CSV table of C-alpha atoms in Angstrom, one decimal:
chain,number,residue,atom,x,y,z
Q,1,MET,CA,-76.0,-38.0,91.7
Q,2,LEU,CA,-77.0,-41.9,91.7
Q,3,SER,CA,-77.4,-41.6,87.9
Q,4,LEU,CA,-74.3,-39.8,87.3
Q,5,THR,CA,-72.4,-41.9,89.8
Q,6,ALA,CA,-73.5,-45.3,88.0
Q,7,CYS,CA,-72.6,-43.8,84.9
Q,8,GLY,CA,-69.2,-42.3,85.9
Q,9,GLY,CA,-68.5,-46.0,87.4
Q,10,GLY,CA,-69.7,-47.6,84.3
Q,11,GLY,CA,-67.5,-45.6,82.7
Q,12,GLY,CA,-64.4,-46.0,84.7
Q,13,LYS,CA,-64.5,-49.7,84.0
Q,14,GLY,CA,-64.9,-49.0,80.3
Q,15,ALA,CA,-61.9,-47.0,80.3
Q,16,ASP,CA,-59.8,-49.9,81.9
Q,17,ASP,CA,-60.7,-52.3,79.6
Q,18,GLY,CA,-59.8,-49.8,76.6
Q,19,LYS,CA,-56.7,-48.8,78.0
Q,20,GLY,CA,-55.5,-52.5,78.3
Q,21,LYS,CA,-56.8,-53.1,74.4
Q,22,GLY,CA,-55.0,-49.5,73.0
Q,23,GLY,CA,-51.6,-50.5,75.1
Q,24,THR,CA,-51.7,-53.9,73.3
Q,25,GLN,CA,-52.6,-52.1,70.0
Q,26,GLN,CA,-49.5,-49.6,70.3
Q,27,ALA,CA,-47.2,-52.5,71.1
Q,28,GLU,CA,-48.3,-54.6,67.8
Q,29,ARG,CA,-48.0,-51.4,65.6
Q,30,GLN,CA,-44.1,-50.3,67.0
Q,31,SER,CA,-41.3,-51.9,65.4
Q,32,THR,CA,-39.0,-54.4,66.4
Q,33,ALA,CA,-36.1,-53.1,64.5
Q,34,ALA,CA,-33.8,-52.0,66.6
Q,35,VAL,CA,-31.2,-49.2,64.6
Q,36,THR,CA,-27.6,-48.5,66.1
Q,37,ILE,CA,-25.3,-45.5,64.7
Q,38,THR,CA,-21.8,-45.5,65.5
Q,39,PRO,CA,-20.1,-43.4,66.7
Q,40,LYS,CA,-22.6,-42.3,69.1
Q,41,SER,CA,-24.4,-39.0,68.5
Q,42,GLY,CA,-22.5,-36.0,69.9
Q,43,ALA,CA,-18.9,-37.4,69.8
Q,44,THR,CA,-16.2,-35.5,68.3
Q,45,GLY,CA,-12.4,-36.3,67.1
Q,46,VAL,CA,-14.3,-39.0,65.1
Q,47,ASP,CA,-11.7,-41.0,62.7
Q,48,THR,CA,-12.4,-40.0,59.2
Q,49,SER,CA,-11.8,-43.6,58.1
Q,50,GLY,CA,-13.7,-47.0,59.6
Q,51,ALA,CA,-15.5,-44.9,62.4
Q,52,LEU,CA,-18.7,-44.7,61.0
Q,53,LYS,CA,-21.3,-47.7,60.7
Q,54,VAL,CA,-25.1,-48.0,60.8
Q,55,ASP,CA,-26.3,-51.5,62.1
Q,56,VAL,CA,-30.0,-53.1,62.6
Q,57,ALA,CA,-30.8,-55.8,64.7
Q,58,LYS,CA,-34.3,-57.7,63.9
Q,59,GLY,CA,-34.8,-56.0,60.9
Q,60,LYS,CA,-33.3,-54.5,57.4
Q,61,LEU,CA,-32.0,-50.9,56.4
Q,62,THR,CA,-34.0,-49.1,54.0
Q,63,GLU,CA,-32.4,-45.8,53.9
Q,64,VAL,CA,-29.4,-44.1,55.4
Q,65,THR,CA,-28.8,-40.4,54.8
Q,66,VAL,CA,-25.5,-38.7,55.5
Q,67,LYS,CA,-24.6,-35.4,55.1
Q,68,ASP,CA,-21.9,-32.8,56.0
Q,69,ALA,CA,-22.5,-29.3,57.1
Q,70,LYS,CA,-22.9,-28.2,53.6
Q,71,GLY,CA,-25.8,-30.8,52.9
Q,72,GLU,CA,-23.5,-32.7,50.6
Q,73,LYS,CA,-24.4,-36.4,50.8
Q,74,ILE,CA,-21.8,-39.4,51.2
Q,75,ASP,CA,-22.3,-42.0,49.5
Q,76,GLY,CA,-22.4,-45.5,51.2
Q,77,THR,CA,-23.4,-49.3,50.8
Q,78,ILE,CA,-26.0,-51.4,52.5
Q,79,THR,CA,-24.5,-54.8,53.1
Q,80,GLY,CA,-25.3,-58.0,54.7
Q,81,SER,CA,-28.7,-58.3,53.5
Q,82,GLY,CA,-29.8,-55.2,55.1
Q,83,ALA,CA,-28.0,-55.6,58.5
Q,84,SER,CA,-25.3,-52.5,57.9
Q,85,TRP,CA,-24.4,-49.6,55.9
Q,86,THR,CA,-20.9,-48.5,55.3
Q,87,PRO,CA,-19.8,-45.4,53.7
Q,88,SER,CA,-18.3,-45.6,50.5
Q,89,SER,CA,-15.2,-43.3,51.0
Q,90,HIS,CA,-13.1,-41.5,54.0
Q,91,LEU,CA,-14.8,-38.6,55.7
Q,92,ALA,CA,-13.5,-35.0,55.8
Q,93,ALA,CA,-11.4,-34.0,58.6
Q,94,ALA,CA,-12.9,-31.1,61.0
Q,95,THR,CA,-16.6,-31.7,59.9
Q,96,LYS,CA,-19.9,-32.2,61.2
Q,97,TYR,CA,-22.1,-35.1,60.1
Q,98,THR,CA,-25.6,-35.7,60.4
Q,99,VAL,CA,-26.8,-39.4,60.1
Q,100,HIS,CA,-30.7,-40.3,59.3
Q,101,ALA,CA,-31.5,-44.3,59.2
Q,102,VAL,CA,-34.5,-45.9,58.5
Q,103,ALA,CA,-35.2,-49.9,58.9
Q,104,LYS,CA,-38.2,-52.1,59.1
Q,105,ASP,CA,-38.8,-55.2,60.7
Q,106,SER,CA,-40.4,-58.6,59.3
Q,107,ASP,CA,-43.5,-57.3,59.4
Q,108,GLY,CA,-42.6,-54.0,57.4
Q,109,ARG,CA,-43.0,-51.5,60.4
Q,110,ALA,CA,-40.2,-48.8,60.2
Q,111,ALA,CA,-38.0,-47.5,62.9
Q,112,ALA,CA,-35.5,-44.7,62.8
Q,113,GLU,CA,-32.5,-43.5,64.2
Q,114,ASP,CA,-30.7,-39.8,64.0
Q,115,SER,CA,-27.3,-38.8,65.3
Q,116,THR,CA,-24.7,-36.0,64.9
Q,117,PHE,CA,-20.9,-36.3,65.1
Q,118,THR,CA,-17.7,-34.4,64.2
Q,119,THR,CA,-14.5,-35.5,62.8
Q,120,LEU,CA,-11.1,-35.2,64.3
Q,121,THR,CA,-8.9,-31.9,63.7
Q,122,PRO,CA,-5.3,-33.3,62.4
Q,123,LYS,CA,-2.3,-31.9,63.9
Q,124,ASN,CA,-0.3,-33.2,61.1
Q,125,THR,CA,-1.3,-32.9,57.4
Q,126,PHE,CA,-0.1,-33.3,53.4
Q,127,LEU,CA,-1.3,-31.7,50.3
Q,128,GLY,CA,-0.4,-33.2,46.7
Q,129,ASP,CA,1.0,-30.7,44.0
Q,130,PHE,CA,-0.3,-31.9,40.7
Q,131,THR,CA,0.2,-31.1,37.1
Q,132,PRO,CA,-1.4,-30.0,34.5
Q,133,GLU,CA,-3.5,-27.4,35.5
Q,134,ASP,CA,-7.1,-26.9,35.9
Q,135,GLY,CA,-8.6,-25.5,32.7
Q,136,SER,CA,-5.6,-26.3,30.6
Q,137,THR,CA,-5.3,-27.8,27.4
Q,138,VAL,CA,-2.4,-30.3,27.0
Q,139,GLY,CA,-0.8,-32.5,24.6
Q,140,VAL,CA,-1.1,-36.2,24.0
Q,141,GLY,CA,1.4,-37.5,26.2
Q,142,MET,CA,0.6,-35.2,29.3
Q,143,PRO,CA,-0.3,-37.5,32.7
Q,144,PHE,CA,-1.9,-36.4,35.7
Q,145,SER,CA,1.0,-36.2,38.1
Q,146,VAL,CA,0.8,-35.9,41.8
Q,147,ASN,CA,3.6,-35.1,44.1
Q,148,PHE,CA,3.0,-35.4,48.1
Q,149,THR,CA,4.6,-32.9,50.5
Q,150,ARG,CA,4.9,-36.1,52.9
Q,151,GLY,CA,5.8,-39.4,51.9
Q,152,ILE,CA,2.9,-41.7,52.0
Q,153,THR,CA,2.6,-45.2,53.7
Q,154,ASP,CA,-1.0,-46.2,52.8
Q,155,PRO,CA,-0.7,-45.7,49.0
Q,156,LYS,CA,-4.2,-47.5,48.5
Q,157,ALA,CA,-5.9,-45.0,50.8
Q,158,VAL,CA,-4.4,-41.9,48.6
Q,159,GLU,CA,-5.2,-43.9,45.4
Q,160,LYS,CA,-8.8,-44.2,46.2
Q,161,ALA,CA,-9.0,-40.7,47.0
Q,162,ILE,CA,-8.4,-40.0,43.4
Q,163,LYS,CA,-11.1,-40.8,40.7
Q,164,ILE,CA,-10.4,-39.8,37.4
Q,165,THR,CA,-13.5,-39.9,34.5
Q,166,THR,CA,-12.8,-39.1,30.9
Q,167,GLN,CA,-15.2,-38.3,28.0
Q,168,PRO,CA,-14.9,-40.5,25.9
Q,169,ALA,CA,-14.3,-43.2,28.5
Q,170,VAL,CA,-10.7,-44.8,28.5
Q,171,ASP,CA,-9.2,-47.0,31.2
Q,172,VAL,CA,-6.8,-44.8,33.5
Q,173,GLU,CA,-4.5,-46.4,35.8
Q,174,GLY,CA,-2.0,-45.1,38.6
Q,175,HIS,CA,1.8,-45.9,39.2
Q,176,TRP,CA,3.7,-44.8,42.3
Q,177,PHE,CA,7.5,-43.3,41.8
Q,178,GLY,CA,8.7,-43.9,45.5
Q,179,ASN,CA,6.3,-42.8,48.4
Q,180,ASP,CA,5.7,-39.4,47.2
Q,181,ARG,CA,4.7,-39.3,43.6
Q,182,LEU,CA,1.7,-40.6,41.9
Q,183,ASP,CA,0.8,-40.3,38.2
Q,184,PHE,CA,-2.2,-41.6,36.2
Q,185,ARG,CA,-2.4,-42.4,32.4
Q,186,PRO,CA,-4.1,-44.5,29.8
Q,187,GLU,CA,-2.4,-47.4,28.2
Q,188,LYS,CA,-1.8,-45.9,25.1
Q,189,TYR,CA,-1.6,-41.7,24.0
Q,190,TRP,CA,-4.7,-39.7,25.0
Q,191,LYS,CA,-7.1,-39.6,22.3
Q,192,GLU,CA,-7.2,-35.8,21.0
Q,193,GLY,CA,-10.5,-34.1,22.4
Q,194,THR,CA,-10.6,-36.3,25.3
Q,195,LYS,CA,-11.8,-34.4,28.3
Q,196,VAL,CA,-10.3,-35.2,31.8
Q,197,THR,CA,-11.9,-34.6,35.2
Q,198,VAL,CA,-10.1,-35.3,38.3
Q,199,ASP,CA,-11.5,-35.6,41.7
Q,200,LEU,CA,-8.9,-34.9,44.1
Q,201,ASP,CA,-10.4,-35.8,47.7
Q,202,LEU,CA,-7.6,-36.1,49.7
Q,203,ASP,CA,-9.5,-34.1,52.7
Q,204,GLY,CA,-9.4,-36.8,55.6
Q,205,VAL,CA,-7.2,-39.2,54.2
Q,206,GLU,CA,-4.9,-40.5,56.3
Q,207,GLY,CA,-1.6,-41.0,54.3
Q,208,ARG,CA,0.6,-42.1,56.8
Q,209,ALA,CA,0.2,-42.5,60.8
Q,210,GLY,CA,-1.5,-39.4,62.3
Q,211,VAL,CA,-0.9,-37.5,58.5
Q,212,TYR,CA,-4.3,-36.3,56.8
Q,213,GLY,CA,-4.6,-34.7,53.5
Q,214,GLU,CA,-6.5,-31.4,53.7
Q,215,GLN,CA,-7.3,-30.5,50.3
Q,216,HIS,CA,-10.5,-31.3,47.9
Q,217,LYS,CA,-10.2,-30.2,44.4
Q,218,THR,CA,-12.0,-30.9,41.0
Q,219,VAL,CA,-9.3,-30.6,38.1
Q,220,LYS,CA,-10.3,-30.5,34.6
Q,221,PHE,CA,-8.4,-30.6,31.4
Q,222,THR,CA,-8.6,-31.1,27.8
Q,223,ILE,CA,-6.6,-33.0,25.4
Q,224,GLY,CA,-5.7,-31.1,22.3
Q,225,ARG,CA,-4.2,-31.8,19.0
Q,226,ASN,CA,-2.1,-35.0,18.3
Q,227,GLN,CA,1.5,-33.9,18.2
Q,228,VAL,CA,4.4,-36.5,18.4
Q,229,SER,CA,8.1,-35.6,17.0
Q,230,VAL,CA,10.7,-37.9,16.5
Q,231,VAL,CA,14.5,-36.8,17.0
Q,232,ASP,CA,17.1,-39.4,15.0
Q,233,ALA,CA,20.5,-38.6,16.8
Q,234,ALA,CA,22.1,-40.5,14.1
Q,235,LYS,CA,20.6,-38.7,11.3
Q,236,HIS,CA,20.6,-35.1,13.2
Q,237,THR,CA,16.6,-34.7,12.1
Q,238,MET,CA,13.4,-34.1,14.1
Q,239,LYS,CA,10.3,-34.9,12.1
Q,240,VAL,CA,7.2,-33.3,13.6
Q,241,THR,CA,4.2,-35.3,13.1
Q,242,GLN,CA,0.4,-34.1,13.8
Q,243,ASP,CA,-2.3,-36.6,13.6
Q,244,GLY,CA,0.3,-39.0,12.3
Q,245,LYS,CA,1.2,-37.1,9.5
Q,246,VAL,CA,4.7,-35.4,9.2
Q,247,VAL,CA,4.1,-31.5,8.9
Q,248,LYS,CA,8.0,-30.4,9.3
Q,249,THR,CA,11.2,-31.8,9.5
Q,250,ILE,CA,14.1,-29.8,11.4
Q,251,PRO,CA,17.8,-30.3,11.5
Q,252,VAL,CA,19.0,-30.4,15.0
Q,253,THR,CA,21.9,-31.3,16.9
Q,254,THR,CA,21.7,-33.8,20.1
Q,255,GLY,CA,24.5,-34.7,22.7
Q,256,LYS,CA,28.1,-35.0,21.8
Q,257,PRO,CA,30.2,-38.1,22.6
Q,258,GLY,CA,30.4,-38.4,26.1
Q,259,TYR,CA,27.3,-36.6,26.8
Q,260,ALA,CA,24.6,-38.3,24.7
Q,261,THR,CA,20.9,-37.7,24.8
Q,262,TRP,CA,18.7,-39.9,26.5
Q,263,ASN,CA,16.6,-42.2,24.1
Q,264,GLY,CA,12.7,-42.9,24.6
Q,265,GLN,CA,9.8,-41.0,25.1
Q,266,MET,CA,9.9,-37.7,26.7
Q,267,VAL,CA,7.0,-35.7,27.6
Q,268,ILE,CA,7.1,-31.4,27.3
Q,269,SER,CA,6.6,-30.5,31.0
Q,270,GLU,CA,7.8,-26.9,30.8
Q,271,ARG,CA,8.0,-24.0,28.0
Q,272,LEU,CA,10.5,-20.9,28.8
Q,273,ALA,CA,10.7,-18.0,26.2
Q,274,VAL,CA,14.2,-17.8,27.6
Q,275,THR,CA,16.1,-19.4,30.3
Q,276,ARG,CA,19.4,-19.6,31.9
Q,277,MET,CA,21.3,-23.0,31.4
Q,278,ASN,CA,24.5,-23.4,33.8
Q,279,GLY,CA,26.1,-26.6,33.9
Q,280,GLU,CA,26.9,-26.4,37.6
Q,281,THR,CA,23.2,-27.2,37.8
Q,282,VAL,CA,23.2,-30.3,36.2
Q,283,GLY,CA,26.8,-31.8,37.3
Q,284,TYR,CA,28.8,-30.2,34.4
Q,285,GLY,CA,31.0,-27.8,36.4
Q,286,GLY,CA,31.5,-24.8,34.8
Q,287,GLU,CA,31.6,-26.1,31.3
Q,288,TYR,CA,28.8,-23.8,30.3
Q,289,ASP,CA,26.8,-20.9,31.5
Q,290,ILE,CA,24.4,-19.5,29.1
Q,291,LYS,CA,22.2,-16.5,30.6
Q,292,ASP,CA,20.0,-16.3,27.6
Q,293,VAL,CA,18.8,-19.6,25.8
Q,294,PRO,CA,15.6,-18.9,23.9
Q,295,HIS,CA,12.9,-21.1,23.2
Q,296,ALA,CA,13.3,-23.9,26.0
Q,297,MET,CA,10.9,-26.8,26.8
Q,298,ARG,CA,11.8,-29.2,29.6
Q,299,LEU,CA,11.9,-32.9,28.7
Q,300,THR,CA,13.4,-34.2,31.6
Q,301,THR,CA,13.7,-33.0,35.4
Q,302,SER,CA,17.7,-33.9,35.2
Q,303,GLY,CA,17.9,-31.0,32.7
Q,304,THR,CA,17.4,-32.2,29.3
Q,305,PHE,CA,15.6,-29.5,26.9
Q,306,LEU,CA,14.6,-29.0,23.7
Q,307,HIS,CA,15.7,-25.6,22.9
Q,308,GLY,CA,16.9,-22.6,20.7
Q,309,ASN,CA,20.8,-22.6,20.0
Q,310,TYR,CA,22.2,-19.4,18.6
Q,311,TRP,CA,26.1,-20.5,19.1
Q,312,GLY,CA,26.0,-24.0,17.3
Q,313,GLY,CA,27.5,-22.7,13.9
Q,314,ASP,CA,27.0,-25.4,11.2
Q,315,ALA,CA,26.1,-28.6,14.1
Q,316,PHE,CA,22.4,-28.4,13.0
Q,317,GLY,CA,21.9,-31.4,10.7
Q,318,ASN,CA,25.2,-32.1,10.5
Q,319,TYR,CA,26.9,-33.4,14.0
Q,320,ASN,CA,25.8,-33.7,17.6
Q,321,ALA,CA,27.8,-30.9,19.7
Q,322,SER,CA,25.4,-30.4,22.6
Q,323,HIS,CA,25.5,-31.5,26.4
Q,324,GLY,CA,22.7,-33.7,26.1
Q,325,CYS,CA,20.0,-31.3,25.0
Q,326,VAL,CA,18.4,-31.2,21.5
Q,327,GLY,CA,19.2,-28.2,19.9
Q,328,LEU,CA,17.4,-26.3,17.2
Q,329,SER,CA,18.6,-23.4,15.2
Q,330,ASP,CA,18.3,-19.9,17.0
Q,331,VAL,CA,19.2,-16.4,17.3
Q,332,ARG,CA,20.0,-14.7,20.3
Q,333,GLY,CA,17.1,-13.2,21.9
Q,334,GLY,CA,14.8,-15.4,20.2
Q,335,TYR,CA,13.1,-12.4,18.2
Q,336,ASP,CA,13.1,-13.8,14.6
Q,337,LYS,CA,9.8,-16.0,14.5
Q,338,SER,CA,10.8,-17.8,11.5
Q,339,THR,CA,14.2,-19.9,12.9
Q,340,PRO,CA,13.3,-23.8,13.5
Q,341,ALA,CA,13.5,-23.2,16.9
Q,342,ALA,CA,10.9,-20.2,17.3
Q,343,TRP,CA,8.5,-22.4,14.9
Q,344,MET,CA,8.8,-25.6,17.4
Q,345,PHE,CA,8.4,-23.3,20.3
Q,346,ASN,CA,5.1,-21.8,19.1
Q,347,HIS,CA,3.6,-25.0,17.8
Q,348,SER,CA,4.4,-26.9,20.9
Q,349,ILE,CA,2.1,-27.2,24.4
Q,350,ILE,CA,2.7,-28.9,27.4
Q,351,GLY,CA,2.4,-32.4,27.3
Q,352,ASP,CA,3.6,-33.0,23.6
Q,353,VAL,CA,5.7,-35.8,23.0
Q,354,VAL,CA,9.6,-35.7,21.6
Q,355,ILE,CA,10.9,-39.5,21.1
Q,356,VAL,CA,14.6,-39.6,20.7
Q,357,LYS,CA,16.1,-42.3,19.1
Q,358,ASN,CA,19.5,-43.8,17.7
Q,359,SER,CA,21.3,-41.9,20.6
Q,360,HIS,CA,24.4,-43.8,22.3
Q,361,ASP,CA,22.4,-43.5,25.7
Q,362,HIS,CA,20.1,-45.3,27.9
Q,363,THR,CA,16.3,-45.3,27.5
Q,364,VAL,CA,15.3,-42.4,29.8
Q,365,ALA,CA,14.1,-43.1,33.3
Q,366,PRO,CA,10.2,-43.4,33.5
Q,367,ASP,CA,10.2,-40.8,36.7
Q,368,ASN,CA,12.8,-38.4,35.1
Q,369,GLY,CA,10.4,-36.1,34.0
Q,370,LEU,CA,6.9,-37.0,33.0
Q,371,ASN,CA,8.0,-39.8,31.0
Q,372,GLY,CA,5.9,-42.9,32.3
Q,373,TRP,CA,5.6,-43.8,28.9
Q,374,ASN,CA,8.7,-45.5,28.9
Q,375,MET,CA,7.3,-48.6,31.2
Q,376,SER,CA,5.0,-51.4,29.6
Q,377,TRP,CA,1.2,-51.2,30.5
Q,378,ALA,CA,1.9,-54.4,32.3
Q,379,ASP,CA,4.5,-52.7,34.5
Q,380,TRP,CA,2.5,-49.8,35.3
Q,381,THR,CA,-0.3,-51.5,36.3
Q,382,LYS,CA,1.4,-54.0,38.7
């Protein structure tokens, strides 16, 4: 018993000494880096911009991983020589996120922190109606145009959320028309065969106070062959060029005196095999109402078309007789594929360019249709 007691007593003293030494070693192994994640874990109704941040005291961040509920990572940047991390873009609305952050102190010892939070669910939202459609093949003049359902008061935030990449690479810049339309284009017409990818990441973007975007789409389209047609209103002709070579010259009629056709570069934005044209819709009262205009292709929002004309008599190639449109000879019903209008319709796609010159009118406004090519690059990029 004495032996056991003595052995036990000796063990107790040794344990005390070991405990003190072990505690010191444990403290020495613990990192002094202190990681802080904002917002706090469990937070709800978090703003989609400016709220997420990771900071560290007495150390440097080495890893920050932020994921949404689907496991998609959110890109970000470590700044301040490792002192903080912020996301590179806004967050999506009504989404749960997880954050994992690691930092090291001056001795290389790591400290980690984890957090979860949920972003706000907006009461007011906006959408962007865009053209061209995903998967389409378009002409060399086609911009990527977005019309917003609400007026935008933070254009920088919205523009930042729309990323455009091309193959081959080309600089593509955006231009605002008012506060509800944003168009993107390169300096010159697209190169044929270019593949364009648009990441329309509006979900969670606060476009105006309390109004958030609610869509995230990827849109891809391809630039087709290079077709540009030049209408000479004085000579009453249209030369159709492909890859810079004239492939067809077509007699036309343009706007008569008092109704001259716009000059300038216009982009085909709509193709209609047959449509009704009523003068009342464009401010011309009851001057005309043609219920079956064949082979019609829209050039402006205000009502300028390149279209078939079966009532024009001998005007084509001889004199200007229209109310501002560019007319090509056709037959009623558009059944004859050999007519100039039918040929033009069947050889055109959305995004092709039609240039009008020598008309007795001003140059078409850049926002009257998809016609931003009538702005200089310097004005476009202001």
